[in-house]
Structures are given as C-alpha cells and as structure tokens.
Amino acid sequence: PETRRWGVKAAPDPTDRTRALVFGGWDSREQYNDLYVIGHHNRKLVSKQLEPTGTPPSHRAGHSMTTTTTMTTTMTMVTKTTKRSGAAVLVFGGSACVGGPYKFYNDTFALILTNDGKCSWSVVETTGTKPSPRAQHA
C-alpha cells in the first residue's frame, strides 16, 4: 500500500508462498478495502495492487485474514451462476468508522485465486450461529 496503515492484515499467497496478500487498514484519515500482493524481486520489495472481480468486503480495519488451500464458491449474478474453485484467502470481521461511531462486522469473504493469476471476491454464506461482530481479534 502507498500509505502507512494500522489494522491492515496479511496472509501468505496460497498460489505462491514467496508472496503475501495485504488487505484493508486505516491511515488516520480513511479506511481501505484495497488488495495488494507483496513479494521480492532482485532483492527489492515489490508491491502491486490487485483488481479482483466480484463483491469485495467493505472498507475496514482490524479484521482477520487466513489462507485455505482449496475452496469452491458459487456466485450468482442477475443472469448467470458461476462456480469457481481454487486456493482462497478468507477475510472475517473488522470495523469501520466514517463520521460517527464504529461499526463492527461479522461477515466473511473469500478471495478465490486460480493458477491462471485471476482472483475474485465472493461473500461466504455461513450456517449456524455466527460469531458476534468484532475487530482486533486473532
């Protein structure tokens, strides 16, 4: 990311363990929902912003982020349903403050990464009792 942030989270890129995926955060002026891949090339740290398709998580900080090796999601758009499989990064919870009290989240999103270099966000629909909304958790 181009600004210094707190509450940002990172997880190993499940398709290339020499890189990390970095999402969100806050820089004392605004929250973010952008996604970067960070790695190294010729002994230099390299950062590139990714532009996934799908519905990303809202702007947030203090969320948790973890890697899974395989995940299948079904995305339903207005006219068609698409099924995608690949390694995934899951984002859960976090908080945002925009001109008022903090809002805490208990939603879950999957970033599906395929071996062809494409990635897409989707909402993860869960069953059972959800954890309470939270931020700054492990």
PDB file of N, CA and C in Angstrom, residues 9-112:
ATOM      1  N   LYS A   9      -4.244  -6.336   7.381  1.00  0.00           N
ATOM      2  CA  LYS A   9      -3.910  -7.742   7.602  1.00  0.00           C
ATOM      3  C   LYS A   9      -3.242  -8.325   6.365  1.00  0.00           C
ATOM      4  N   ALA A  10      -2.419  -9.332   6.615  1.00  0.00           N
ATOM      5  CA  ALA A  10      -1.705 -10.009   5.533  1.00  0.00           C
ATOM      6  C   ALA A  10      -1.817 -11.512   5.731  1.00  0.00           C
ATOM      7  N   ALA A  11      -1.752 -12.239   4.624  1.00  0.00           N
ATOM      8  CA  ALA A  11      -1.751 -13.694   4.646  1.00  0.00           C
ATOM      9  C   ALA A  11      -0.878 -14.175   3.489  1.00  0.00           C
ATOM     10  N   PRO A  12      -0.271 -15.359   3.619  1.00  0.00           N
ATOM     11  CA  PRO A  12       0.524 -15.881   2.510  1.00  0.00           C
ATOM     12  C   PRO A  12      -0.353 -16.074   1.277  1.00  0.00           C
ATOM     13  N   ASP A  13       0.207 -15.800   0.119  1.00  0.00           N
ATOM     14  CA  ASP A  13      -0.489 -16.069  -1.142  1.00  0.00           C
ATOM     15  C   ASP A  13      -0.495 -17.580  -1.330  1.00  0.00           C
ATOM     16  N   PRO A  14      -1.663 -18.229  -1.322  1.00  0.00           N
ATOM     17  CA  PRO A  14      -1.696 -19.690  -1.418  1.00  0.00           C
ATOM     18  C   PRO A  14      -1.245 -20.228  -2.771  1.00  0.00           C
ATOM     19  N   THR A  15      -1.141 -19.367  -3.776  1.00  0.00           N
ATOM     20  CA  THR A  15      -0.672 -19.822  -5.092  1.00  0.00           C
ATOM     21  C   THR A  15       0.822 -19.587  -5.274  1.00  0.00           C
ATOM     22  N   ASP A  16       1.445 -18.808  -4.389  1.00  0.00           N
ATOM     23  CA  ASP A  16       2.883 -18.519  -4.465  1.00  0.00           C
ATOM     24  C   ASP A  16       3.342 -18.108  -3.076  1.00  0.00           C
ATOM     25  N   ARG A  17       3.900 -19.037  -2.325  1.00  0.00           N
ATOM     26  CA  ARG A  17       4.252 -18.792  -0.915  1.00  0.00           C
ATOM     27  C   ARG A  17       5.418 -17.817  -0.739  1.00  0.00           C
ATOM     28  N   THR A  18       5.984 -17.299  -1.819  1.00  0.00           N
ATOM     29  CA  THR A  18       7.015 -16.270  -1.694  1.00  0.00           C
ATOM     30  C   THR A  18       6.401 -14.886  -1.640  1.00  0.00           C
ATOM     31  N   ARG A  19       5.078 -14.809  -1.730  1.00  0.00           N
ATOM     32  CA  ARG A  19       4.378 -13.522  -1.724  1.00  0.00           C
ATOM     33  C   ARG A  19       3.351 -13.495  -0.599  1.00  0.00           C
ATOM     34  N   ALA A  20       2.931 -12.288  -0.245  1.00  0.00           N
ATOM     35  CA  ALA A  20       1.868 -12.100   0.751  1.00  0.00           C
ATOM     36  C   ALA A  20       0.779 -11.231   0.144  1.00  0.00           C
ATOM     37  N   LEU A  21      -0.454 -11.485   0.546  1.00  0.00           N
ATOM     38  CA  LEU A  21      -1.591 -10.652   0.164  1.00  0.00           C
ATOM     39  C   LEU A  21      -1.920  -9.749   1.341  1.00  0.00           C
ATOM     40  N   VAL A  22      -2.143  -8.468   1.078  1.00  0.00           N
ATOM     41  CA  VAL A  22      -2.392  -7.474   2.116  1.00  0.00           C
ATOM     42  C   VAL A  22      -3.715  -6.791   1.798  1.00  0.00           C
ATOM     43  N   PHE A  23      -4.609  -6.718   2.814  1.00  0.00           N
ATOM     44  CA  PHE A  23      -5.942  -6.161   2.590  1.00  0.00           C
ATOM     45  C   PHE A  23      -6.301  -5.135   3.659  1.00  0.00           C
ATOM     46  N   GLY A  24      -6.914  -4.027   3.210  1.00  0.00           N
ATOM     47  CA  GLY A  24      -7.568  -3.067   4.090  1.00  0.00           C
ATOM     48  C   GLY A  24      -6.645  -2.227   4.948  1.00  0.00           C
ATOM     49  N   GLY A  25      -7.187  -1.791   6.088  1.00  0.00           N
ATOM     50  CA  GLY A  25      -6.441  -0.973   7.026  1.00  0.00           C
ATOM     51  C   GLY A  25      -6.969   0.449   7.110  1.00  0.00           C
ATOM     52  N   TRP A  26      -6.305   1.238   7.933  1.00  0.00           N
ATOM     53  CA  TRP A  26      -6.708   2.615   8.210  1.00  0.00           C
ATOM     54  C   TRP A  26      -5.464   3.462   8.345  1.00  0.00           C
ATOM     55  N   ASP A  27      -5.486   4.693   7.827  1.00  0.00           N
ATOM     56  CA  ASP A  27      -4.304   5.573   7.887  1.00  0.00           C
ATOM     57  C   ASP A  27      -4.554   6.848   8.673  1.00  0.00           C
ATOM     58  N   SER A  28      -5.515   6.880   9.554  1.00  0.00           N
ATOM     59  CA  SER A  28      -5.948   8.000  10.394  1.00  0.00           C
ATOM     60  C   SER A  28      -6.823   9.003   9.646  1.00  0.00           C
ATOM     61  N   ARG A  29      -7.003   8.826   8.351  1.00  0.00           N
ATOM     62  CA  ARG A  29      -7.923   9.673   7.592  1.00  0.00           C
ATOM     63  C   ARG A  29      -9.054   8.861   6.969  1.00  0.00           C
ATOM     64  N   GLU A  30      -8.737   7.638   6.515  1.00  0.00           N
ATOM     65  CA  GLU A  30      -9.769   6.814   5.885  1.00  0.00           C
ATOM     66  C   GLU A  30      -9.439   5.334   6.003  1.00  0.00           C
ATOM     67  N   GLN A  31     -10.488   4.506   5.871  1.00  0.00           N
ATOM     68  CA  GLN A  31     -10.326   3.061   5.827  1.00  0.00           C
ATOM     69  C   GLN A  31     -10.239   2.629   4.368  1.00  0.00           C
ATOM     70  N   TYR A  32      -9.659   1.446   4.168  1.00  0.00           N
ATOM     71  CA  TYR A  32      -9.449   0.948   2.811  1.00  0.00           C
ATOM     72  C   TYR A  32     -10.030  -0.447   2.656  1.00  0.00           C
ATOM     73  N   ASN A  33     -10.337  -0.801   1.410  1.00  0.00           N
ATOM     74  CA  ASN A  33     -10.683  -2.189   1.081  1.00  0.00           C
ATOM     75  C   ASN A  33      -9.906  -2.614  -0.158  1.00  0.00           C
ATOM     76  N   ASP A  34      -8.700  -2.079  -0.291  1.00  0.00           N
ATOM     77  CA  ASP A  34      -7.870  -2.449  -1.428  1.00  0.00           C
ATOM     78  C   ASP A  34      -7.027  -3.682  -1.099  1.00  0.00           C
ATOM     79  N   LEU A  35      -6.523  -4.308  -2.144  1.00  0.00           N
ATOM     80  CA  LEU A  35      -5.787  -5.559  -2.015  1.00  0.00           C
ATOM     81  C   LEU A  35      -4.463  -5.433  -2.759  1.00  0.00           C
ATOM     82  N   TYR A  36      -3.384  -5.800  -2.088  1.00  0.00           N
ATOM     83  CA  TYR A  36      -2.056  -5.759  -2.683  1.00  0.00           C
ATOM     84  C   TYR A  36      -1.401  -7.121  -2.563  1.00  0.00           C
ATOM     85  N   VAL A  37      -0.516  -7.410  -3.502  1.00  0.00           N
ATOM     86  CA  VAL A  37       0.375  -8.552  -3.387  1.00  0.00           C
ATOM     87  C   VAL A  37       1.773  -7.970  -3.187  1.00  0.00           C
ATOM     88  N   ILE A  38       2.479  -8.513  -2.204  1.00  0.00           N
ATOM     89  CA  ILE A  38       3.825  -8.041  -1.898  1.00  0.00           C
ATOM     90  C   ILE A  38       4.779  -9.226  -1.997  1.00  0.00           C
ATOM     91  N   GLY A  39       5.868  -9.027  -2.694  1.00  0.00           N
ATOM     92  CA  GLY A  39       6.879 -10.057  -2.856  1.00  0.00           C
ATOM     93  C   GLY A  39       8.230  -9.411  -3.030  1.00  0.00           C
ATOM     94  N   HIS A  40       9.184 -10.198  -3.483  1.00  0.00           N
ATOM     95  CA  HIS A  40      10.511  -9.638  -3.700  1.00  0.00           C
ATOM     96  C   HIS A  40      10.990 -10.014  -5.099  1.00  0.00           C
ATOM     97  N   HIS A  41      11.773  -9.128  -5.671  1.00  0.00           N
ATOM     98  CA  HIS A  41      12.353  -9.340  -6.993  1.00  0.00           C
ATOM     99  C   HIS A  41      13.730  -8.677  -6.991  1.00  0.00           C
ATOM    100  N   ASN A  42      14.760  -9.447  -7.297  1.00  0.00           N
ATOM    101  CA  ASN A  42      16.133  -8.927  -7.293  1.00  0.00           C
ATOM    102  C   ASN A  42      16.475  -8.201  -5.995  1.00  0.00           C
ATOM    103  N   ARG A  43      16.113  -8.829  -4.866  1.00  0.00           N
ATOM    104  CA  ARG A  43      16.399  -8.309  -3.525  1.00  0.00           C
ATOM    105  C   ARG A  43      15.702  -6.992  -3.208  1.00  0.00           C
ATOM    106  N   LYS A  44      14.648  -6.671  -3.947  1.00  0.00           N
ATOM    107  CA  LYS A  44      13.843  -5.487  -3.668  1.00  0.00           C
ATOM    108  C   LYS A  44      12.424  -5.913  -3.361  1.00  0.00           C
ATOM    109  N   LEU A  45      11.798  -5.224  -2.404  1.00  0.00           N
ATOM    110  CA  LEU A  45      10.407  -5.483  -2.081  1.00  0.00           C
ATOM    111  C   LEU A  45       9.533  -4.847  -3.150  1.00  0.00           C
ATOM    112  N   VAL A  46       8.618  -5.626  -3.698  1.00  0.00           N
ATOM    113  CA  VAL A  46       7.755  -5.166  -4.781  1.00  0.00           C
ATOM    114  C   VAL A  46       6.307  -5.275  -4.330  1.00  0.00           C
ATOM    115  N   SER A  47       5.523  -4.226  -4.562  1.00  0.00           N
ATOM    116  CA  SER A  47       4.119  -4.183  -4.189  1.00  0.00           C
ATOM    117  C   SER A  47       3.292  -3.857  -5.428  1.00  0.00           C
ATOM    118  N   LYS A  48       2.207  -4.614  -5.614  1.00  0.00           N
ATOM    119  CA  LYS A  48       1.328  -4.374  -6.769  1.00  0.00           C
ATOM    120  C   LYS A  48      -0.113  -4.464  -6.302  1.00  0.00           C
ATOM    121  N   GLN A  49      -0.931  -3.483  -6.679  1.00  0.00           N
ATOM    122  CA  GLN A  49      -2.344  -3.531  -6.324  1.00  0.00           C
ATOM    123  C   GLN A  49      -3.064  -4.497  -7.254  1.00  0.00           C
ATOM    124  N   LEU A  50      -3.901  -5.363  -6.676  1.00  0.00           N
ATOM    125  CA  LEU A  50      -4.700  -6.307  -7.456  1.00  0.00           C
ATOM    126  C   LEU A  50      -6.102  -5.736  -7.638  1.00  0.00           C
ATOM    127  N   GLU A  51      -6.753  -6.134  -8.701  1.00  0.00           N
ATOM    128  CA  GLU A  51      -8.115  -5.677  -9.011  1.00  0.00           C
ATOM    129  C   GLU A  51      -9.022  -6.896  -9.187  1.00  0.00           C
ATOM    130  N   PRO A  52      -9.390  -7.571  -8.096  1.00  0.00           N
ATOM    131  CA  PRO A  52     -10.236  -8.757  -8.218  1.00  0.00           C
ATOM    132  C   PRO A  52     -11.635  -8.408  -8.720  1.00  0.00           C
ATOM    133  N   THR A  53     -12.279  -9.366  -9.344  1.00  0.00           N
ATOM    134  CA  THR A  53     -13.675  -9.217  -9.720  1.00  0.00           C
ATOM    135  C   THR A  53     -14.540  -9.579  -8.515  1.00  0.00           C
ATOM    136  N   GLY A  54     -15.843  -9.453  -8.641  1.00  0.00           N
ATOM    137  CA  GLY A  54     -16.758  -9.841  -7.574  1.00  0.00           C
ATOM    138  C   GLY A  54     -17.033  -8.733  -6.586  1.00  0.00           C
ATOM    139  N   THR A  55     -17.654  -9.106  -5.468  1.00  0.00           N
ATOM    140  CA  THR A  55     -18.047  -8.161  -4.431  1.00  0.00           C
ATOM    141  C   THR A  55     -17.023  -8.191  -3.303  1.00  0.00           C
ATOM    142  N   PRO A  56     -16.226  -7.121  -3.145  1.00  0.00           N
ATOM    143  CA  PRO A  56     -15.212  -7.123  -2.093  1.00  0.00           C
ATOM    144  C   PRO A  56     -15.817  -6.793  -0.729  1.00  0.00           C
ATOM    145  N   PRO A  57     -15.086  -7.076   0.340  1.00  0.00           N
ATOM    146  CA  PRO A  57     -15.517  -6.603   1.652  1.00  0.00           C
ATOM    147  C   PRO A  57     -15.551  -5.077   1.652  1.00  0.00           C
ATOM    148  N   SER A  58     -16.367  -4.505   2.520  1.00  0.00           N
ATOM    149  CA  SER A  58     -16.390  -3.046   2.655  1.00  0.00           C
ATOM    150  C   SER A  58     -15.074  -2.573   3.270  1.00  0.00           C
ATOM    151  N   HIS A  59     -14.860  -1.268   3.257  1.00  0.00           N
ATOM    152  CA  HIS A  59     -13.670  -0.685   3.873  1.00  0.00           C
ATOM    153  C   HIS A  59     -13.636  -1.095   5.339  1.00  0.00           C
ATOM    154  N   ARG A  60     -12.449  -1.504   5.834  1.00  0.00           N
ATOM    155  CA  ARG A  60     -12.365  -1.972   7.215  1.00  0.00           C
ATOM    156  C   ARG A  60     -10.933  -2.092   7.684  1.00  0.00           C
ATOM    157  N   ALA A  61     -10.789  -2.184   8.995  1.00  0.00           N
ATOM    158  CA  ALA A  61      -9.510  -2.436   9.658  1.00  0.00           C
ATOM    159  C   ALA A  61      -9.775  -3.400  10.801  1.00  0.00           C
ATOM    160  N   GLY A  62      -8.727  -4.029  11.298  1.00  0.00           N
ATOM    161  CA  GLY A  62      -8.864  -4.910  12.446  1.00  0.00           C
ATOM    162  C   GLY A  62      -9.551  -6.227  12.161  1.00  0.00           C
ATOM    163  N   HIS A  63      -9.657  -6.611  10.909  1.00  0.00           N
ATOM    164  CA  HIS A  63     -10.263  -7.874  10.512  1.00  0.00           C
ATOM    165  C   HIS A  63      -9.248  -9.003  10.685  1.00  0.00           C
ATOM    166  N   SER A  64      -9.665 -10.232  10.463  1.00  0.00           N
ATOM    167  CA  SER A  64      -8.720 -11.340  10.418  1.00  0.00           C
ATOM    168  C   SER A  64      -8.663 -11.866   8.991  1.00  0.00           C
ATOM    169  N   MET A  65      -7.554 -12.517   8.671  1.00  0.00           N
ATOM    170  CA  MET A  65      -7.328 -12.989   7.306  1.00  0.00           C
ATOM    171  C   MET A  65      -6.530 -14.280   7.388  1.00  0.00           C
ATOM    172  N   THR A  66      -6.973 -15.305   6.669  1.00  0.00           N
ATOM    173  CA  THR A  66      -6.282 -16.586   6.696  1.00  0.00           C
ATOM    174  C   THR A  66      -6.337 -17.234   5.322  1.00  0.00           C
ATOM    175  N   THR A  67      -5.451 -18.188   5.099  1.00  0.00           N
ATOM    176  CA  THR A  67      -5.328 -18.865   3.808  1.00  0.00           C
ATOM    177  C   THR A  67      -5.920 -20.270   3.883  1.00  0.00           C
ATOM    178  N   THR A  68      -6.607 -20.693   2.823  1.00  0.00           N
ATOM    179  CA  THR A  68      -7.047 -22.074   2.673  1.00  0.00           C
ATOM    180  C   THR A  68      -6.439 -22.622   1.392  1.00  0.00           C
ATOM    181  N   THR A  69      -6.312 -23.918   1.312  1.00  0.00           N
ATOM    182  CA  THR A  69      -5.700 -24.489   0.107  1.00  0.00           C
ATOM    183  C   THR A  69      -6.691 -24.682  -1.022  1.00  0.00           C
ATOM    184  N   THR A  70      -7.928 -25.034  -0.716  1.00  0.00           N
ATOM    185  CA  THR A  70      -8.935 -25.167  -1.773  1.00  0.00           C
ATOM    186  C   THR A  70     -10.281 -24.698  -1.266  1.00  0.00           C
ATOM    187  N   MET A  71     -11.028 -24.109  -2.157  1.00  0.00           N
ATOM    188  CA  MET A  71     -12.370 -23.651  -1.821  1.00  0.00           C
ATOM    189  C   MET A  71     -13.149 -23.527  -3.112  1.00  0.00           C
ATOM    190  N   THR A  72     -14.423 -23.853  -3.059  1.00  0.00           N
ATOM    191  CA  THR A  72     -15.305 -23.679  -4.203  1.00  0.00           C
ATOM    192  C   THR A  72     -16.421 -22.744  -3.807  1.00  0.00           C
ATOM    193  N   THR A  73     -16.660 -21.733  -4.613  1.00  0.00           N
ATOM    194  CA  THR A  73     -17.770 -20.822  -4.347  1.00  0.00           C
ATOM    195  C   THR A  73     -18.666 -20.778  -5.561  1.00  0.00           C
ATOM    196  N   THR A  74     -19.913 -20.501  -5.332  1.00  0.00           N
ATOM    197  CA  THR A  74     -20.869 -20.303  -6.413  1.00  0.00           C
ATOM    198  C   THR A  74     -21.338 -18.867  -6.337  1.00  0.00           C
ATOM    199  N   MET A  75     -21.093 -18.112  -7.401  1.00  0.00           N
ATOM    200  CA  MET A  75     -21.507 -16.711  -7.453  1.00  0.00           C
ATOM    201  C   MET A  75     -22.708 -16.616  -8.374  1.00  0.00           C
ATOM    202  N   THR A  76     -23.794 -16.046  -7.873  1.00  0.00           N
ATOM    203  CA  THR A  76     -24.988 -15.889  -8.683  1.00  0.00           C
ATOM    204  C   THR A  76     -25.147 -14.420  -9.050  1.00  0.00           C
ATOM    205  N   MET A  77     -25.107 -14.147 -10.317  1.00  0.00           N
ATOM    206  CA  MET A  77     -25.332 -12.801 -10.809  1.00  0.00           C
ATOM    207  C   MET A  77     -26.773 -12.741 -11.314  1.00  0.00           C
ATOM    208  N   VAL A  78     -27.168 -11.632 -11.851  1.00  0.00           N
ATOM    209  CA  VAL A  78     -28.550 -11.456 -12.279  1.00  0.00           C
ATOM    210  C   VAL A  78     -28.943 -12.501 -13.318  1.00  0.00           C
ATOM    211  N   THR A  79     -28.062 -12.802 -14.246  1.00  0.00           N
ATOM    212  CA  THR A  79     -28.444 -13.702 -15.335  1.00  0.00           C
ATOM    213  C   THR A  79     -27.702 -15.025 -15.374  1.00  0.00           C
ATOM    214  N   LYS A  80     -26.626 -15.191 -14.589  1.00  0.00           N
ATOM    215  CA  LYS A  80     -25.925 -16.474 -14.653  1.00  0.00           C
ATOM    216  C   LYS A  80     -25.254 -16.808 -13.335  1.00  0.00           C
ATOM    217  N   THR A  81     -24.986 -18.085 -13.130  1.00  0.00           N
ATOM    218  CA  THR A  81     -24.296 -18.579 -11.948  1.00  0.00           C
ATOM    219  C   THR A  81     -22.938 -19.087 -12.372  1.00  0.00           C
ATOM    220  N   THR A  82     -21.901 -18.687 -11.650  1.00  0.00           N
ATOM    221  CA  THR A  82     -20.541 -19.091 -11.969  1.00  0.00           C
ATOM    222  C   THR A  82     -19.967 -19.840 -10.779  1.00  0.00           C
ATOM    223  N   LYS A  83     -19.347 -20.973 -11.049  1.00  0.00           N
ATOM    224  CA  LYS A  83     -18.712 -21.742  -9.994  1.00  0.00           C
ATOM    225  C   LYS A  83     -17.204 -21.633 -10.191  1.00  0.00           C
ATOM    226  N   ARG A  84     -16.478 -21.241  -9.124  1.00  0.00           N
ATOM    227  CA  ARG A  84     -15.031 -21.083  -9.206  1.00  0.00           C
ATOM    228  C   ARG A  84     -14.386 -21.913  -8.117  1.00  0.00           C
ATOM    229  N   SER A  85     -13.281 -22.547  -8.462  1.00  0.00           N
ATOM    230  CA  SER A  85     -12.517 -23.317  -7.487  1.00  0.00           C
ATOM    231  C   SER A  85     -11.073 -22.841  -7.510  1.00  0.00           C
ATOM    232  N   GLY A  86     -10.446 -22.903  -6.375  1.00  0.00           N
ATOM    233  CA  GLY A  86      -9.035 -22.535  -6.277  1.00  0.00           C
ATOM    234  C   GLY A  86      -8.655 -22.353  -4.826  1.00  0.00           C
ATOM    235  N   ALA A  87      -7.414 -21.958  -4.623  1.00  0.00           N
ATOM    236  CA  ALA A  87      -6.969 -21.612  -3.287  1.00  0.00           C
ATOM    237  C   ALA A  87      -7.672 -20.323  -2.889  1.00  0.00           C
ATOM    238  N   ALA A  88      -7.784 -20.073  -1.590  1.00  0.00           N
ATOM    239  CA  ALA A  88      -8.538 -18.899  -1.157  1.00  0.00           C
ATOM    240  C   ALA A  88      -7.910 -18.251   0.055  1.00  0.00           C
ATOM    241  N   VAL A  89      -8.227 -16.970   0.201  1.00  0.00           N
ATOM    242  CA  VAL A  89      -7.927 -16.212   1.403  1.00  0.00           C
ATOM    243  C   VAL A  89      -9.273 -15.776   1.965  1.00  0.00           C
ATOM    244  N   LEU A  90      -9.480 -16.008   3.253  1.00  0.00           N
ATOM    245  CA  LEU A  90     -10.735 -15.635   3.904  1.00  0.00           C
ATOM    246  C   LEU A  90     -10.519 -14.387   4.751  1.00  0.00           C
ATOM    247  N   VAL A  91     -11.472 -13.465   4.682  1.00  0.00           N
ATOM    248  CA  VAL A  91     -11.460 -12.247   5.489  1.00  0.00           C
ATOM    249  C   VAL A  91     -12.710 -12.277   6.365  1.00  0.00           C
ATOM    250  N   PHE A  92     -12.521 -12.068   7.682  1.00  0.00           N
ATOM    251  CA  PHE A  92     -13.644 -12.084   8.620  1.00  0.00           C
ATOM    252  C   PHE A  92     -13.610 -10.840   9.507  1.00  0.00           C
ATOM    253  N   GLY A  93     -14.789 -10.254   9.716  1.00  0.00           N
ATOM    254  CA  GLY A  93     -14.975  -9.210  10.713  1.00  0.00           C
ATOM    255  C   GLY A  93     -14.237  -7.925  10.420  1.00  0.00           C
ATOM    256  N   GLY A  94     -13.900  -7.210  11.488  1.00  0.00           N
ATOM    257  CA  GLY A  94     -13.245  -5.917  11.385  1.00  0.00           C
ATOM    258  C   GLY A  94     -14.198  -4.804  11.769  1.00  0.00           C
ATOM    259  N   SER A  95     -13.734  -3.574  11.604  1.00  0.00           N
ATOM    260  CA  SER A  95     -14.561  -2.426  11.944  1.00  0.00           C
ATOM    261  C   SER A  95     -14.260  -1.265  11.012  1.00  0.00           C
ATOM    262  N   ALA A  96     -15.194  -0.308  10.985  1.00  0.00           N
ATOM    263  CA  ALA A  96     -15.024   0.909  10.193  1.00  0.00           C
ATOM    264  C   ALA A  96     -15.654   2.060  10.943  1.00  0.00           C
ATOM    265  N   CYS A  97     -15.107   3.232  10.759  1.00  0.00           N
ATOM    266  CA  CYS A  97     -15.648   4.449  11.359  1.00  0.00           C
ATOM    267  C   CYS A  97     -15.650   5.525  10.292  1.00  0.00           C
ATOM    268  N   VAL A  98     -16.833   5.969   9.930  1.00  0.00           N
ATOM    269  CA  VAL A  98     -16.946   7.021   8.924  1.00  0.00           C
ATOM    270  C   VAL A  98     -17.848   8.103   9.491  1.00  0.00           C
ATOM    271  N   GLY A  99     -17.250   9.081  10.144  1.00  0.00           N
ATOM    272  CA  GLY A  99     -18.000  10.215  10.659  1.00  0.00           C
ATOM    273  C   GLY A  99     -18.969   9.908  11.781  1.00  0.00           C
ATOM    274  N   GLY A 100     -18.718   8.880  12.542  1.00  0.00           N
ATOM    275  CA  GLY A 100     -19.623   8.530  13.634  1.00  0.00           C
ATOM    276  C   GLY A 100     -19.044   7.397  14.445  1.00  0.00           C
ATOM    277  N   PRO A 101     -19.896   6.647  15.150  1.00  0.00           N
ATOM    278  CA  PRO A 101     -19.387   5.535  15.951  1.00  0.00           C
ATOM    279  C   PRO A 101     -18.878   4.404  15.052  1.00  0.00           C
ATOM    280  N   TYR A 102     -18.019   3.585  15.638  1.00  0.00           N
ATOM    281  CA  TYR A 102     -17.501   2.438  14.897  1.00  0.00           C
ATOM    282  C   TYR A 102     -18.613   1.461  14.562  1.00  0.00           C
ATOM    283  N   LYS A 103     -18.519   0.861  13.391  1.00  0.00           N
ATOM    284  CA  LYS A 103     -19.394  -0.229  13.003  1.00  0.00           C
ATOM    285  C   LYS A 103     -18.536  -1.489  12.989  1.00  0.00           C
ATOM    286  N   PHE A 104     -19.001  -2.539  13.653  1.00  0.00           N
ATOM    287  CA  PHE A 104     -18.261  -3.798  13.716  1.00  0.00           C
ATOM    288  C   PHE A 104     -18.940  -4.818  12.813  1.00  0.00           C
ATOM    289  N   TYR A 105     -18.132  -5.680  12.200  1.00  0.00           N
ATOM    290  CA  TYR A 105     -18.639  -6.652  11.229  1.00  0.00           C
ATOM    291  C   TYR A 105     -18.448  -8.082  11.723  1.00  0.00           C
ATOM    292  N   ASN A 106     -19.327  -8.972  11.241  1.00  0.00           N
ATOM    293  CA  ASN A 106     -19.148 -10.410  11.445  1.00  0.00           C
ATOM    294  C   ASN A 106     -19.389 -11.155  10.136  1.00  0.00           C
ATOM    295  N   ASP A 107     -19.082 -10.489   9.025  1.00  0.00           N
ATOM    296  CA  ASP A 107     -19.237 -11.116   7.715  1.00  0.00           C
ATOM    297  C   ASP A 107     -17.943 -11.798   7.291  1.00  0.00           C
ATOM    298  N   THR A 108     -18.065 -12.705   6.334  1.00  0.00           N
ATOM    299  CA  THR A 108     -16.912 -13.456   5.833  1.00  0.00           C
ATOM    300  C   THR A 108     -16.885 -13.370   4.317  1.00  0.00           C
ATOM    301  N   PHE A 109     -15.704 -13.130   3.777  1.00  0.00           N
ATOM    302  CA  PHE A 109     -15.496 -13.049   2.329  1.00  0.00           C
ATOM    303  C   PHE A 109     -14.383 -13.995   1.934  1.00  0.00           C
ATOM    304  N   ALA A 110     -14.479 -14.539   0.728  1.00  0.00           N
ATOM    305  CA  ALA A 110     -13.423 -15.390   0.181  1.00  0.00           C
ATOM    306  C   ALA A 110     -12.846 -14.721  -1.053  1.00  0.00           C
ATOM    307  N   LEU A 111     -11.535 -14.658  -1.101  1.00  0.00           N
ATOM    308  CA  LEU A 111     -10.826 -14.245  -2.304  1.00  0.00           C
ATOM    309  C   LEU A 111     -10.311 -15.527  -2.937  1.00  0.00           C
ATOM    310  N   ILE A 112     -10.939 -15.934  -4.044  1.00  0.00           N
ATOM    311  CA  ILE A 112     -10.549 -17.159  -4.738  1.00  0.00           C
ATOM    312  C   ILE A 112      -9.442 -16.818  -5.724  1.00  0.00           C
TER     313      ILE A 112
END
